[in-house]
Amino acid sequence: MPTTPATVAATDRHADVPVMILTGPPGAGKSTAMRAFRRRFPGLIHFGVRVFFERQIEQGTPLGLRAKKFHDTKVWHPDELIFDGIASWLDEGLPAATRVVLEGFPRNRSQARALDGVLGDRGLRVDRLVYLNVPDEVAAARVMTREVCTSCETIVADAIPVPGTACVRCGRQLVRRPDDDQQTFRRRLARQRQGAVELLDHYEALGVVVRIDGTSPPAQVAAALEVAAPAAQIAARRIQQPATRGA
Ligand SMILES: Nc1ncnc2c1ncn2[C@@H]1O[C@H](COP(=O)(O)OP(=O)(O)O)[C@@H](O)[C@H]1O
């Protein structure tokens, strides 16, 4: 898309909002680290494919209706649906956002390129990709004992899951995630590892990758994430570089 004065003005509106991707294998501790990170940065908007579409389904939105059949069959959502979701989420959240975090997304090079275009249309670009990594067996052990709250998304681990236990934070029911069975986990892990190679390659070429050891205690992971987070002023240089789609 050619850049005209009108599109430059439109895209520059969000030029000071830093964008971070937080990714890594299932069980690396992304959601846990994000809980601390969100508390630290008010005004942060946070996108995760699973949670975003679960909410859309609950609310019966047009995006939720499209997502339901993929959700029910545990099939990955098609890219077109995910990008429609991200675009609508960004357009709703950006006017009041202080920073943007995408968790567990994109998953491969083609999604990364498409994301760069969607962000570029809004004057944004990825300032940091944090890769939170753990060995496969650590990931497996964590995921097999993980329980999540049906209401506030608190995550509980390191205990033998007792279905029906109450959440310590809000008292609602804890459940196992439907995709946390051994077979689905192994499939997700293999696919994640495969996509990560080209994803890291893509963002390493842009000089934005930081790796964090997810086997460290949660407080240490949270501190490392805070250090890795892009500063708001990094984004200011984008004003000189109005985006062109697919560049
Ligand atoms: N640094 C950590 N050390 C030990 N256990 C952790 C750590 N971070 C997360 N966990 C636990 O591991 C499980 C997976 O964490 P979660 O944040 O849900 O991972 P992800 O979002 O990457 O799939 C959860 O049960 C969580 O409580």
Short mmCIF file of C-alpha atoms and ligand atoms in Angstrom, two decimals:
data_model
loop_
_atom_site.label_atom_id
_atom_site.label_comp_id
_atom_site.label_asym_id
_atom_site.label_seq_id
_atom_site.Cartn_x
_atom_site.Cartn_y
_atom_site.Cartn_z
CA MET A 1 0.00 0.00 0.00
CA PRO A 2 1.56 3.37 -0.98
CA THR A 3 2.10 5.74 1.95
CA THR A 4 0.21 9.00 1.52
CA PRO A 5 0.22 11.99 3.92
CA ALA A 6 -3.18 10.83 5.20
CA THR A 7 -1.98 7.29 6.04
CA VAL A 8 1.18 8.66 7.67
CA ALA A 9 -0.92 10.85 9.95
CA ALA A 10 -3.17 7.90 10.82
CA THR A 11 -0.32 5.50 11.57
CA ASP A 12 1.74 7.96 13.62
CA ARG A 13 -0.95 8.15 16.28
CA HIS A 14 0.36 5.04 18.02
CA ALA A 15 4.07 5.50 17.30
CA ASP A 16 5.03 5.70 20.99
CA VAL A 17 3.39 2.40 21.99
CA PRO A 18 6.00 -0.35 22.38
CA VAL A 19 5.13 -3.83 21.15
CA MET A 20 6.49 -7.02 22.69
CA ILE A 21 5.97 -10.66 21.75
CA LEU A 22 6.31 -13.13 24.63
CA THR A 23 6.65 -16.65 23.37
CA GLY A 24 8.10 -20.08 24.08
CA PRO A 25 6.89 -23.67 24.46
CA PRO A 26 3.65 -24.51 26.28
CA GLY A 27 4.47 -24.71 29.98
CA ALA A 28 7.40 -22.27 29.75
CA GLY A 29 5.62 -19.93 32.17
CA LYS A 30 4.40 -17.23 29.78
CA SER A 31 1.00 -16.68 31.43
CA THR A 32 2.56 -16.73 34.88
CA ALA A 33 5.17 -14.13 33.91
CA MET A 34 2.49 -12.01 32.22
CA ARG A 35 0.43 -11.79 35.40
CA ALA A 36 3.32 -10.03 37.17
CA PHE A 37 4.14 -7.95 34.11
CA ARG A 38 0.58 -6.66 33.73
CA ARG A 39 0.55 -5.48 37.32
CA ARG A 40 3.76 -3.57 36.65
CA PHE A 41 2.54 -1.74 33.53
CA PRO A 42 -0.95 -0.27 33.81
CA GLY A 43 -2.56 0.41 30.45
CA LEU A 44 -0.86 -2.59 28.87
CA ILE A 45 -3.04 -4.48 26.42
CA HIS A 46 -2.40 -8.20 26.10
CA PHE A 47 -3.43 -10.65 23.37
CA GLY A 48 -3.38 -14.44 23.60
CA VAL A 49 -5.17 -16.41 20.87
CA ARG A 50 -6.86 -18.94 23.20
CA VAL A 51 -8.14 -16.47 25.78
CA PHE A 52 -9.18 -13.90 23.18
CA PHE A 53 -11.31 -16.39 21.23
CA GLU A 54 -12.72 -18.03 24.38
CA ARG A 55 -14.06 -14.60 25.35
CA GLN A 56 -15.45 -13.98 21.86
CA ILE A 57 -17.22 -17.35 22.00
CA GLU A 58 -18.62 -16.62 25.48
CA GLN A 59 -19.92 -13.26 24.29
CA GLY A 60 -21.34 -14.71 21.07
CA THR A 61 -19.64 -12.13 18.86
CA PRO A 62 -19.28 -12.70 15.09
CA LEU A 63 -15.59 -13.59 15.67
CA GLY A 64 -16.67 -16.02 18.39
CA LEU A 65 -19.16 -17.72 16.09
CA ARG A 66 -16.43 -18.17 13.49
CA ALA A 67 -13.99 -19.49 16.12
CA LYS A 68 -16.31 -21.97 17.81
CA LYS A 69 -15.84 -24.95 15.52
CA PHE A 70 -12.03 -24.72 15.71
CA HIS A 71 -12.15 -24.31 19.46
CA ASP A 72 -14.45 -27.29 19.97
CA THR A 73 -12.30 -29.59 17.84
CA LYS A 74 -8.95 -28.28 19.22
CA VAL A 75 -7.94 -27.48 15.64
CA TRP A 76 -5.72 -24.43 15.21
CA HIS A 77 -7.62 -21.32 14.23
CA PRO A 78 -6.92 -20.32 10.61
CA ASP A 79 -4.62 -17.35 10.17
CA GLU A 80 -7.33 -15.25 8.53
CA LEU A 81 -9.53 -15.55 11.62
CA ILE A 82 -6.66 -14.81 14.01
CA PHE A 83 -5.64 -11.70 12.09
CA ASP A 84 -9.22 -10.45 11.93
CA GLY A 85 -9.24 -10.91 15.73
CA ILE A 86 -5.94 -9.10 16.23
CA ALA A 87 -6.98 -6.21 13.99
CA SER A 88 -10.26 -5.69 15.83
CA TRP A 89 -8.55 -6.10 19.22
CA LEU A 90 -5.90 -3.52 18.30
CA ASP A 91 -8.40 -1.02 16.96
CA GLU A 92 -10.43 -1.27 20.14
CA GLY A 93 -7.51 -1.21 22.60
CA LEU A 94 -4.87 1.02 21.01
CA PRO A 95 -6.41 4.44 21.71
CA ALA A 96 -5.87 3.94 25.48
CA ALA A 97 -2.91 1.53 25.37
CA THR A 98 0.50 2.26 26.93
CA ARG A 99 2.06 -0.91 25.53
CA VAL A 100 1.09 -4.00 23.56
CA VAL A 101 2.00 -7.61 24.39
CA LEU A 102 1.23 -10.59 22.17
CA GLU A 103 1.57 -13.86 24.04
CA GLY A 104 2.41 -17.09 22.19
CA PHE A 105 1.82 -15.42 18.84
CA PRO A 106 2.99 -15.34 16.05
CA ARG A 107 4.08 -18.97 15.75
CA ASN A 108 6.02 -19.02 12.49
CA ARG A 109 7.55 -16.83 9.82
CA SER A 110 4.45 -16.39 7.69
CA GLN A 111 2.40 -15.28 10.70
CA ALA A 112 5.27 -12.98 11.71
CA ARG A 113 5.26 -11.32 8.29
CA ALA A 114 1.49 -10.88 8.36
CA LEU A 115 1.67 -9.49 11.89
CA ASP A 116 4.36 -7.01 10.84
CA GLY A 117 1.89 -5.77 8.19
CA VAL A 118 -1.06 -5.45 10.60
CA LEU A 119 1.13 -3.57 13.10
CA GLY A 120 2.70 -1.45 10.37
CA ASP A 121 -0.73 -0.32 9.20
CA ARG A 122 -1.15 1.17 12.69
CA GLY A 123 2.29 2.78 12.97
CA LEU A 124 3.62 -0.04 15.15
CA ARG A 125 6.30 -2.66 14.89
CA VAL A 126 7.68 -5.41 17.10
CA ASP A 127 10.26 -3.85 19.45
CA ARG A 128 11.10 -7.01 21.36
CA LEU A 129 10.56 -10.75 21.12
CA VAL A 130 11.14 -12.49 24.43
CA TYR A 131 11.71 -16.21 24.07
CA LEU A 132 11.00 -17.94 27.38
CA ASN A 133 12.41 -21.42 27.07
CA VAL A 134 12.39 -24.64 29.11
CA PRO A 135 13.45 -28.18 28.15
CA ASP A 136 10.67 -30.43 26.80
CA GLU A 137 10.42 -32.54 29.94
CA VAL A 138 10.10 -29.50 32.21
CA ALA A 139 7.33 -28.20 29.96
CA ALA A 140 5.58 -31.59 30.02
CA ALA A 141 5.75 -31.94 33.80
CA ARG A 142 4.34 -28.45 34.32
CA VAL A 143 1.53 -28.75 31.83
CA MET A 144 0.42 -32.11 33.21
CA THR A 145 -0.07 -30.57 36.68
CA ARG A 146 -1.46 -27.20 35.61
CA GLU A 147 -4.91 -26.07 36.64
CA VAL A 148 -6.50 -22.79 35.65
CA CYS A 149 -9.32 -20.79 37.18
CA THR A 150 -12.46 -20.63 35.06
CA SER A 151 -12.97 -17.02 36.09
CA CYS A 152 -9.80 -15.01 36.75
CA GLU A 153 -7.21 -17.15 34.88
CA THR A 154 -5.10 -17.78 37.97
CA ILE A 155 -2.81 -20.75 37.26
CA VAL A 156 -2.01 -23.33 39.88
CA ALA A 157 0.79 -25.87 39.63
CA ASP A 158 3.18 -28.05 41.55
CA ALA A 159 0.33 -29.95 43.14
CA ILE A 160 -1.61 -33.00 42.12
CA PRO A 161 -4.61 -31.38 40.45
CA VAL A 162 -7.83 -31.97 42.33
CA PRO A 163 -10.67 -31.19 39.93
CA GLY A 164 -13.16 -28.85 41.49
CA THR A 165 -10.71 -27.17 43.89
CA ALA A 166 -11.45 -23.48 44.48
CA CYS A 167 -9.25 -20.67 43.16
CA VAL A 168 -7.24 -18.97 45.93
CA ARG A 169 -7.85 -15.60 44.35
CA CYS A 170 -11.52 -15.52 43.47
CA GLY A 171 -12.98 -18.75 44.87
CA ARG A 172 -14.26 -20.01 41.50
CA GLN A 173 -13.65 -23.48 40.16
CA LEU A 174 -10.23 -24.68 38.96
CA VAL A 175 -10.11 -26.90 35.90
CA ARG A 176 -7.57 -28.64 33.68
CA ARG A 177 -7.23 -26.96 30.29
CA PRO A 178 -8.83 -29.16 27.61
CA ASP A 179 -5.61 -29.03 25.55
CA ASP A 180 -3.40 -30.10 28.47
CA ASP A 181 -3.72 -33.84 27.87
CA GLN A 182 -0.50 -35.67 27.03
CA GLN A 183 -1.27 -36.22 23.34
CA THR A 184 -2.42 -32.66 22.55
CA PHE A 185 0.48 -31.23 24.53
CA ARG A 186 3.06 -33.27 22.56
CA ARG A 187 1.50 -32.10 19.29
CA ARG A 188 1.50 -28.47 20.39
CA LEU A 189 5.07 -28.72 21.62
CA ALA A 190 6.35 -30.26 18.37
CA ARG A 191 4.60 -27.61 16.33
CA GLN A 192 5.87 -24.83 18.56
CA ARG A 193 9.48 -26.03 18.35
CA GLN A 194 9.26 -26.26 14.57
CA GLY A 195 7.79 -22.75 14.14
CA ALA A 196 10.17 -21.21 16.69
CA VAL A 197 13.23 -21.80 14.50
CA GLU A 198 11.99 -19.59 11.68
CA LEU A 199 10.24 -17.18 14.04
CA LEU A 200 13.49 -16.52 15.91
CA ASP A 201 15.31 -16.25 12.61
CA HIS A 202 12.87 -13.60 11.39
CA TYR A 203 13.09 -11.45 14.54
CA GLU A 204 16.82 -12.03 15.10
CA ALA A 205 17.39 -10.38 11.72
CA LEU A 206 15.60 -7.34 13.19
CA GLY A 207 17.78 -7.44 16.32
CA VAL A 208 14.87 -7.64 18.79
CA VAL A 209 15.22 -11.12 20.37
CA VAL A 210 15.94 -11.65 24.08
CA ARG A 211 16.04 -15.16 25.58
CA ILE A 212 15.01 -15.91 29.16
CA ASP A 213 15.59 -19.17 31.03
CA GLY A 214 12.13 -20.31 32.12
CA THR A 215 13.51 -22.84 34.61
CA SER A 216 14.40 -19.98 36.98
CA PRO A 217 11.98 -19.28 39.84
CA PRO A 218 8.92 -17.20 38.85
CA ALA A 219 10.18 -14.02 40.57
CA GLN A 220 13.45 -14.22 38.64
CA VAL A 221 11.61 -14.78 35.34
CA ALA A 222 9.38 -11.78 36.09
CA ALA A 223 12.42 -9.59 36.82
CA ALA A 224 14.16 -10.71 33.61
CA LEU A 225 11.03 -9.95 31.61
CA GLU A 226 10.87 -6.47 33.04
CA VAL A 227 14.51 -5.84 32.07
CA ALA A 228 13.84 -7.17 28.56
CA ALA A 229 10.74 -5.04 28.02
CA PRO A 230 11.17 -2.33 25.41
CA ALA A 231 11.24 1.24 26.70
CA ALA A 232 8.45 3.48 25.46
CA GLN A 233 10.87 5.86 23.79
CA ILE A 234 12.23 3.13 21.49
CA ALA A 235 9.04 3.49 19.54
CA ALA A 236 9.51 7.19 18.87
CA ARG A 237 11.95 6.50 16.04
CA ARG A 238 9.11 4.96 14.07
CA ILE A 239 7.77 8.43 13.34
CA GLN A 240 10.62 8.67 10.82
CA GLN A 241 9.63 5.34 9.24
CA PRO A 242 5.96 5.26 8.29
CA ALA A 243 4.93 1.71 7.59
CA THR A 244 4.27 0.17 4.23
CA ARG A 245 2.39 -3.10 4.25
CA GLY A 246 4.47 -6.23 3.61
CA ALA A 247 7.76 -4.29 3.68
N1 LIG B 1 9.22 -20.16 36.71
C1 LIG B 1 8.43 -21.19 37.02
N2 LIG B 1 8.88 -22.19 37.82
C2 LIG B 1 8.08 -23.26 38.12
N3 LIG B 1 6.80 -23.41 37.68
C3 LIG B 1 6.31 -22.45 36.88
C4 LIG B 1 7.08 -21.30 36.51
N4 LIG B 1 6.34 -20.52 35.70
C5 LIG B 1 5.15 -21.15 35.57
N5 LIG B 1 5.13 -22.30 36.29
C6 LIG B 1 4.04 -23.26 36.37
O1 LIG B 1 4.11 -24.03 35.18
C7 LIG B 1 2.82 -24.21 34.61
C8 LIG B 1 2.79 -23.59 33.22
O2 LIG B 1 2.89 -22.19 33.37
P1 LIG B 1 2.08 -21.23 32.41
O3 LIG B 1 2.39 -19.84 32.84
O4 LIG B 1 0.65 -21.66 32.34
O5 LIG B 1 2.85 -21.57 31.04
P2 LIG B 1 2.52 -21.13 29.54
O6 LIG B 1 1.61 -19.95 29.64
O7 LIG B 1 3.86 -20.78 28.98
O8 LIG B 1 1.92 -22.34 28.88
C9 LIG B 1 1.83 -23.53 35.52
O9 LIG B 1 1.21 -24.49 36.28
C10 LIG B 1 2.68 -22.57 36.36
O10 LIG B 1 2.18 -22.40 37.67
#
